[in-house]
């Protein structure tokens, strides 16, 4: 086949705990990541030239070498020079539905789709764990986005342990279109304010990571206990993002006050906020009420749900 179309789902963080600093400058994390139905579409075509070209009509998405999608294709060309010279370059078109710079791994999932797409296009026959390894060199969330579903993510976020899927949990998600939170800023600010509490020694970090595997949120997911899941929602980055972005705090509080909302949390480094609701009908009602309460066109609202897959070929 000379072209593939891939579905690239967004993710939310049901849990994000910052444990300490790493020697590579990143943070040691304990997270639960969850794929959601809100997805981009990636078309990947074999090009007649050697070029890697990225097309996207979204004004906030660059199409040059800074796009993670471009970097993913360049990485594959570098790793597999023979396939690259046999098959040539690629044309990649991104149809954006996932809000940009939102804490939803939009760029990471697009890059994950390109790794999967080029593997198919060039007949490389890579395993999921080989693809995840390439993904980890592009960004901490890329490995998860390949397989998706529900998973514990530790280390930088790239070490994955799959969990029983949380399929069809209903969600409403909000993001101010023009509001972008820089992930490096969020982690840097967290380190400045809370670094004093970090676990310092490597044994302590390892012990915290392994304890996490038997704790509240993991158990709640294994038991498919929505009531417990919503009690265990946690995101350390809220401590720095919410005070700095009052609009995000207001949206979160508004979600929390709605009938039918079981729990609410910011995703990743924000600024998107999601609410877990009882049913699809409740989700539509909550979306409507938020729209009435905040009549700002800049606020995008989505009704979506959790899914059990990552990158999918259509
Ligand atoms: O890995 P990724 O490129 O998505 O990370 C973006 C930024 O977020 C990093 O440059 C770093 O500042 C911060 N980060 C971190 N610790 C992690 C993941 C991300 O400090 N585990």
GROMACS .gro file of C-alpha atoms and ligand atoms in nm:
model
  335
    1UNK     CA    1   0.000   0.000   0.000
    2UNK     CA    2   0.123   0.350  -0.083
    3UNK     CA    3  -0.084   0.534   0.176
    4UNK     CA    4  -0.245   0.485   0.514
    5UNK     CA    5  -0.504   0.671   0.720
    6UNK     CA    6  -0.460   0.650   1.096
    7UNK     CA    7  -0.677   0.758   1.388
    8UNK     CA    8  -0.471   0.922   1.663
    9UNK     CA    9  -0.660   0.953   1.995
   10UNK     CA   10  -0.590   1.209   2.268
   11UNK     CA   11  -0.517   1.107   2.627
   12UNK     CA   12  -0.614   1.238   2.968
   13UNK     CA   13  -0.431   1.187   3.297
   14UNK     CA   14  -0.649   1.025   3.560
   15UNK     CA   15  -0.352   1.050   3.796
   16UNK     CA   16  -0.027   1.250   3.784
   17UNK     CA   17   0.211   1.250   4.078
   18UNK     CA   18   0.553   1.414   4.066
   19UNK     CA   19   0.789   1.204   4.275
   20UNK     CA   20   1.130   1.360   4.224
   21UNK     CA   21   1.402   1.481   3.989
   22UNK     CA   22   1.592   1.260   3.748
   23UNK     CA   23   1.954   1.278   3.645
   24UNK     CA   24   1.843   1.360   3.287
   25UNK     CA   25   1.669   1.679   3.410
   26UNK     CA   26   1.317   1.536   3.371
   27UNK     CA   27   1.083   1.443   3.656
   28UNK     CA   28   1.017   1.098   3.792
   29UNK     CA   29   0.642   1.046   3.763
   30UNK     CA   30   0.365   0.806   3.867
   31UNK     CA   31   0.073   0.845   3.627
   32UNK     CA   32  -0.237   0.674   3.497
   33UNK     CA   33  -0.298   0.759   3.133
   34UNK     CA   34  -0.625   0.703   2.952
   35UNK     CA   35  -0.708   0.726   2.580
   36UNK     CA   36  -1.021   0.917   2.482
   37UNK     CA   37  -1.235   0.919   2.172
   38UNK     CA   38  -1.135   1.274   2.074
   39UNK     CA   39  -0.895   1.202   1.786
   40UNK     CA   40  -0.695   1.350   1.499
   41UNK     CA   41  -0.673   1.190   1.156
   42UNK     CA   42  -0.331   1.135   1.000
   43UNK     CA   43  -0.290   1.054   0.630
   44UNK     CA   44   0.051   0.929   0.530
   45UNK     CA   45   0.148   0.887   0.164
   46UNK     CA   46   0.465   0.764   0.001
   47UNK     CA   47   0.612   1.069  -0.173
   48UNK     CA   48   0.776   1.063  -0.514
   49UNK     CA   49   1.068   1.266  -0.375
   50UNK     CA   50   1.301   1.224  -0.077
   51UNK     CA   51   1.121   1.498   0.113
   52UNK     CA   52   0.925   1.477   0.436
   53UNK     CA   53   0.633   1.719   0.403
   54UNK     CA   54   0.374   1.803   0.667
   55UNK     CA   55   0.036   1.958   0.585
   56UNK     CA   56  -0.210   2.094   0.839
   57UNK     CA   57  -0.465   2.373   0.806
   58UNK     CA   58  -0.482   2.446   1.182
   59UNK     CA   59  -0.333   2.793   1.248
   60UNK     CA   60  -0.155   2.684   1.569
   61UNK     CA   61   0.018   2.381   1.414
   62UNK     CA   62   0.358   2.438   1.248
   63UNK     CA   63   0.431   2.236   0.933
   64UNK     CA   64   0.809   2.277   0.944
   65UNK     CA   65   1.082   2.071   1.111
   66UNK     CA   66   0.965   2.179   1.459
   67UNK     CA   67   0.649   1.965   1.429
   68UNK     CA   68   0.687   1.640   1.625
   69UNK     CA   69   0.535   1.461   1.326
   70UNK     CA   70   0.823   1.579   1.108
   71UNK     CA   71   1.071   1.470   1.377
   72UNK     CA   72   0.908   1.124   1.390
   73UNK     CA   73   0.945   1.079   1.013
   74UNK     CA   74   1.304   1.211   1.018
   75UNK     CA   75   1.388   0.968   1.299
   76UNK     CA   76   1.256   0.674   1.096
   77UNK     CA   77   1.453   0.792   0.788
   78UNK     CA   78   1.767   0.808   1.000
   79UNK     CA   79   1.709   0.469   1.168
   80UNK     CA   80   1.614   0.289   0.846
   81UNK     CA   81   1.824   0.450   0.571
   82UNK     CA   82   1.780   0.157   0.330
   83UNK     CA   83   1.400   0.162   0.354
   84UNK     CA   84   1.409   0.540   0.320
   85UNK     CA   85   1.613   0.522   0.001
   86UNK     CA   86   1.395   0.237  -0.137
   87UNK     CA   87   1.058   0.390  -0.057
   88UNK     CA   88   1.141   0.765  -0.060
   89UNK     CA   89   0.996   1.041   0.154
   90UNK     CA   90   0.647   1.086   0.295
   91UNK     CA   91   0.365   1.338   0.275
   92UNK     CA   92   0.181   1.364   0.605
   93UNK     CA   93  -0.154   1.542   0.642
   94UNK     CA   94  -0.289   1.616   0.989
   95UNK     CA   95  -0.661   1.675   1.034
   96UNK     CA   96  -0.676   1.837   1.379
   97UNK     CA   97  -0.965   1.784   1.615
   98UNK     CA   98  -0.767   1.761   1.942
   99UNK     CA   99  -0.711   2.106   2.098
  100UNK     CA  100  -0.350   2.222   2.065
  101UNK     CA  101  -0.119   2.274   2.369
  102UNK     CA  102  -0.393   2.138   2.592
  103UNK     CA  103  -0.232   1.865   2.806
  104UNK     CA  104  -0.403   1.604   2.585
  105UNK     CA  105  -0.090   1.473   2.405
  106UNK     CA  106  -0.215   1.599   2.066
  107UNK     CA  107   0.134   1.637   1.918
  108UNK     CA  108   0.253   1.312   2.077
  109UNK     CA  109  -0.033   1.106   1.936
  110UNK     CA  110   0.026   1.251   1.589
  111UNK     CA  111   0.393   1.148   1.613
  112UNK     CA  112   0.289   0.801   1.736
  113UNK     CA  113   0.065   0.766   1.428
  114UNK     CA  114   0.356   0.856   1.200
  115UNK     CA  115   0.578   0.589   1.359
  116UNK     CA  116   0.303   0.329   1.307
  117UNK     CA  117   0.229   0.456   0.954
  118UNK     CA  118   0.591   0.451   0.836
  119UNK     CA  119   0.639   0.105   0.986
  120UNK     CA  120   0.354  -0.011   0.759
  121UNK     CA  121   0.453   0.197   0.456
  122UNK     CA  122   0.811   0.072   0.459
  123UNK     CA  123   0.722  -0.289   0.558
  124UNK     CA  124   0.953  -0.269   0.861
  125UNK     CA  125   0.759  -0.518   1.078
  126UNK     CA  126   0.851  -0.345   1.404
  127UNK     CA  127   0.703  -0.469   1.733
  128UNK     CA  128   0.501  -0.240   1.958
  129UNK     CA  129   0.785  -0.221   2.208
  130UNK     CA  130   1.033  -0.124   1.932
  131UNK     CA  131   0.794   0.150   1.819
  132UNK     CA  132   0.758   0.263   2.182
  133UNK     CA  133   1.134   0.288   2.215
  134UNK     CA  134   1.154   0.518   1.912
  135UNK     CA  135   0.858   0.709   2.054
  136UNK     CA  136   1.034   0.767   2.387
  137UNK     CA  137   1.315   0.953   2.209
  138UNK     CA  138   1.057   1.196   2.065
  139UNK     CA  139   0.857   1.271   2.383
  140UNK     CA  140   0.749   1.119   2.713
  141UNK     CA  141   0.384   1.062   2.607
  142UNK     CA  142   0.454   0.915   2.262
  143UNK     CA  143   0.505   0.551   2.376
  144UNK     CA  144   0.166   0.546   2.553
  145UNK     CA  145  -0.011   0.695   2.252
  146UNK     CA  146   0.094   0.401   2.031
  147UNK     CA  147  -0.096   0.131   2.223
  148UNK     CA  148  -0.327   0.359   2.422
  149UNK     CA  149  -0.609   0.227   2.641
  150UNK     CA  150  -0.550   0.253   3.016
  151UNK     CA  151  -0.197   0.227   3.158
  152UNK     CA  152   0.029   0.304   3.449
  153UNK     CA  153   0.316   0.523   3.325
  154UNK     CA  154   0.627   0.570   3.535
  155UNK     CA  155   0.984   0.693   3.481
  156UNK     CA  156   0.956   0.999   3.255
  157UNK     CA  157   0.615   0.865   3.157
  158UNK     CA  158   0.755   0.624   2.901
  159UNK     CA  159   0.758   0.306   3.115
  160UNK     CA  160   0.418   0.147   3.068
  161UNK     CA  161   0.219  -0.122   3.247
  162UNK     CA  162  -0.118  -0.180   3.079
  163UNK     CA  163  -0.427  -0.189   3.299
  164UNK     CA  164  -0.772  -0.331   3.244
  165UNK     CA  165  -0.943  -0.095   2.996
  166UNK     CA  166  -1.181   0.169   3.121
  167UNK     CA  167  -1.405   0.164   2.821
  168UNK     CA  168  -1.691   0.409   2.778
  169UNK     CA  169  -1.657   0.634   3.080
  170UNK     CA  170  -1.844   0.949   2.972
  171UNK     CA  171  -1.660   1.279   2.974
  172UNK     CA  172  -1.706   1.649   2.908
  173UNK     CA  173  -1.387   1.831   2.825
  174UNK     CA  174  -1.319   2.205   2.811
  175UNK     CA  175  -1.029   2.406   2.672
  176UNK     CA  176  -0.992   2.780   2.607
  177UNK     CA  177  -0.876   2.792   2.245
  178UNK     CA  178  -0.627   3.075   2.290
  179UNK     CA  179  -0.494   2.960   2.628
  180UNK     CA  180  -0.173   2.760   2.607
  181UNK     CA  181   0.028   2.629   2.903
  182UNK     CA  182   0.393   2.549   2.843
  183UNK     CA  183   0.472   2.203   2.983
  184UNK     CA  184   0.837   2.294   3.063
  185UNK     CA  185   0.709   2.603   3.250
  186UNK     CA  186   0.463   2.393   3.455
  187UNK     CA  187   0.728   2.141   3.560
  188UNK     CA  188   0.990   2.412   3.625
  189UNK     CA  189   0.750   2.612   3.842
  190UNK     CA  190   0.650   2.297   4.030
  191UNK     CA  191   1.017   2.221   4.098
  192UNK     CA  192   1.073   2.577   4.228
  193UNK     CA  193   0.773   2.560   4.462
  194UNK     CA  194   0.766   2.197   4.572
  195UNK     CA  195   1.111   2.056   4.489
  196UNK     CA  196   1.193   2.061   4.858
  197UNK     CA  197   0.948   1.770   4.904
  198UNK     CA  198   1.097   1.553   4.627
  199UNK     CA  199   1.222   1.208   4.715
  200UNK     CA  200   1.595   1.249   4.665
  201UNK     CA  201   1.750   0.901   4.672
  202UNK     CA  202   1.713   0.647   4.391
  203UNK     CA  203   1.597   0.371   4.630
  204UNK     CA  204   1.322   0.597   4.763
  205UNK     CA  205   1.212   0.682   4.407
  206UNK     CA  206   1.201   0.314   4.312
  207UNK     CA  207   1.007   0.223   4.628
  208UNK     CA  208   0.746   0.496   4.560
  209UNK     CA  209   0.707   0.379   4.199
  210UNK     CA  210   0.655   0.015   4.290
  211UNK     CA  211   0.412   0.100   4.574
  212UNK     CA  212   0.202   0.293   4.324
  213UNK     CA  213   0.116  -0.031   4.142
  214UNK     CA  214  -0.104  -0.146   4.430
  215UNK     CA  215  -0.259   0.184   4.535
  216UNK     CA  216  -0.603   0.349   4.525
  217UNK     CA  217  -0.644   0.452   4.161
  218UNK     CA  218  -0.496   0.128   4.027
  219UNK     CA  219  -0.727  -0.080   4.248
  220UNK     CA  220  -1.028   0.133   4.152
  221UNK     CA  221  -0.953   0.073   3.783
  222UNK     CA  222  -0.900  -0.300   3.833
  223UNK     CA  223  -1.240  -0.310   4.007
  224UNK     CA  224  -1.397  -0.084   3.740
  225UNK     CA  225  -1.529   0.118   4.035
  226UNK     CA  226  -1.623   0.459   3.894
  227UNK     CA  227  -1.718   0.593   4.239
  228UNK     CA  228  -1.367   0.521   4.365
  229UNK     CA  229  -1.195   0.636   4.044
  230UNK     CA  230  -1.342   0.983   4.080
  231UNK     CA  231  -1.225   1.002   4.444
  232UNK     CA  232  -0.872   0.910   4.340
  233UNK     CA  233  -0.835   1.166   4.057
  234UNK     CA  234  -0.513   1.357   4.119
  235UNK     CA  235  -0.283   1.595   3.931
  236UNK     CA  236   0.011   1.764   4.109
  237UNK     CA  237   0.047   2.016   3.825
  238UNK     CA  238  -0.288   2.171   3.924
  239UNK     CA  239  -0.099   2.325   4.219
  240UNK     CA  240   0.094   2.555   3.984
  241UNK     CA  241  -0.137   2.588   3.682
  242UNK     CA  242  -0.467   2.671   3.858
  243UNK     CA  243  -0.329   2.969   4.057
  244UNK     CA  244  -0.162   3.108   3.742
  245UNK     CA  245  -0.465   3.060   3.515
  246UNK     CA  246  -0.788   3.175   3.690
  247UNK     CA  247  -1.000   3.085   3.385
  248UNK     CA  248  -0.896   2.720   3.423
  249UNK     CA  249  -0.975   2.724   3.795
  250UNK     CA  250  -1.316   2.880   3.723
  251UNK     CA  251  -1.396   2.615   3.460
  252UNK     CA  252  -1.292   2.338   3.698
  253UNK     CA  253  -1.511   2.480   3.977
  254UNK     CA  254  -1.805   2.519   3.742
  255UNK     CA  255  -1.772   2.156   3.628
  256UNK     CA  256  -1.753   2.042   3.993
  257UNK     CA  257  -2.078   2.224   4.081
  258UNK     CA  258  -2.288   2.058   3.807
  259UNK     CA  259  -2.545   1.790   3.881
  260UNK     CA  260  -2.435   1.463   3.723
  261UNK     CA  261  -2.061   1.541   3.743
  262UNK     CA  262  -1.890   1.266   3.942
  263UNK     CA  263  -1.540   1.415   3.939
  264UNK     CA  264  -1.328   1.672   3.758
  265UNK     CA  265  -0.955   1.731   3.701
  266UNK     CA  266  -0.709   1.920   3.479
  267UNK     CA  267  -0.533   1.693   3.227
  268UNK     CA  268  -0.151   1.686   3.213
  269UNK     CA  269  -0.002   2.035   3.230
  270UNK     CA  270  -0.339   2.178   3.123
  271UNK     CA  271  -0.516   2.394   3.046
  272UNK     CA  272  -0.783   2.141   2.944
  273UNK     CA  273  -1.018   2.026   3.219
  274UNK     CA  274  -1.232   1.714   3.204
  275UNK     CA  275  -1.538   1.604   3.400
  276UNK     CA  276  -1.646   1.243   3.445
  277UNK     CA  277  -2.023   1.217   3.417
  278UNK     CA  278  -2.282   0.946   3.468
  279UNK     CA  279  -2.414   0.909   3.115
  280UNK     CA  280  -2.406   1.047   2.763
  281UNK     CA  281  -2.731   1.232   2.830
  282UNK     CA  282  -2.580   1.393   3.142
  283UNK     CA  283  -2.269   1.484   2.941
  284UNK     CA  284  -2.480   1.674   2.685
  285UNK     CA  285  -2.669   1.851   2.966
  286UNK     CA  286  -2.347   1.948   3.148
  287UNK     CA  287  -2.194   2.078   2.824
  288UNK     CA  288  -2.507   2.288   2.761
  289UNK     CA  289  -2.505   2.432   3.116
  290UNK     CA  290  -2.135   2.523   3.097
  291UNK     CA  291  -2.198   2.690   2.762
  292UNK     CA  292  -2.480   2.896   2.917
  293UNK     CA  293  -2.268   2.992   3.220
  294UNK     CA  294  -1.958   3.089   3.016
  295UNK     CA  295  -2.068   3.257   2.695
  296UNK     CA  296  -1.710   3.300   2.573
  297UNK     CA  297  -1.660   3.167   2.216
  298UNK     CA  298  -1.298   3.099   2.304
  299UNK     CA  299  -1.407   2.808   2.524
  300UNK     CA  300  -1.427   2.482   2.329
  301UNK     CA  301  -1.637   2.205   2.485
  302UNK     CA  302  -1.641   1.840   2.383
  303UNK     CA  303  -1.853   1.542   2.482
  304UNK     CA  304  -1.634   1.234   2.459
  305UNK     CA  305  -1.558   0.903   2.632
  306UNK     CA  306  -1.273   0.676   2.728
  307UNK     CA  307  -1.159   0.415   2.473
  308UNK     CA  308  -0.941   0.107   2.486
  309UNK     CA  309  -0.710   0.166   2.190
  310UNK     CA  310  -0.431   0.392   2.075
  311UNK     CA  311  -0.332   0.440   1.709
  312UNK     CA  312  -0.577   0.270   1.476
  313UNK     CA  313  -0.552   0.207   1.101
  314UNK     CA  314  -0.870   0.279   0.902
  315LIG     O1  315   0.889   1.464   2.705
  315LIG     P1  316   0.821   1.589   2.661
  315LIG     O2  317   0.893   1.656   2.547
  315LIG     O3  318   0.676   1.574   2.634
  315LIG     O4  319   0.831   1.688   2.786
  315LIG     C1  320   0.810   1.827   2.775
  315LIG     C2  321   0.875   1.897   2.892
  315LIG     O5  322   0.805   1.864   3.013
  315LIG     C3  323   1.019   1.857   2.919
  315LIG     O6  324   1.107   1.934   2.844
  315LIG     C4  325   1.032   1.884   3.068
  315LIG     O7  326   1.053   2.021   3.091
  315LIG     C5  327   0.895   1.848   3.123
  315LIG     N1  328   0.887   1.710   3.172
  315LIG     C6  329   0.948   1.676   3.292
  315LIG     N2  330   0.942   1.547   3.337
  315LIG     C7  331   0.873   1.453   3.269
  315LIG     C8  332   0.808   1.485   3.148
  315LIG     C9  333   0.817   1.616   3.103
  315LIG     O8  334   1.010   1.761   3.357
  315LIG     N3  335   0.869   1.330   3.316
   0.00000   0.00000   0.00000
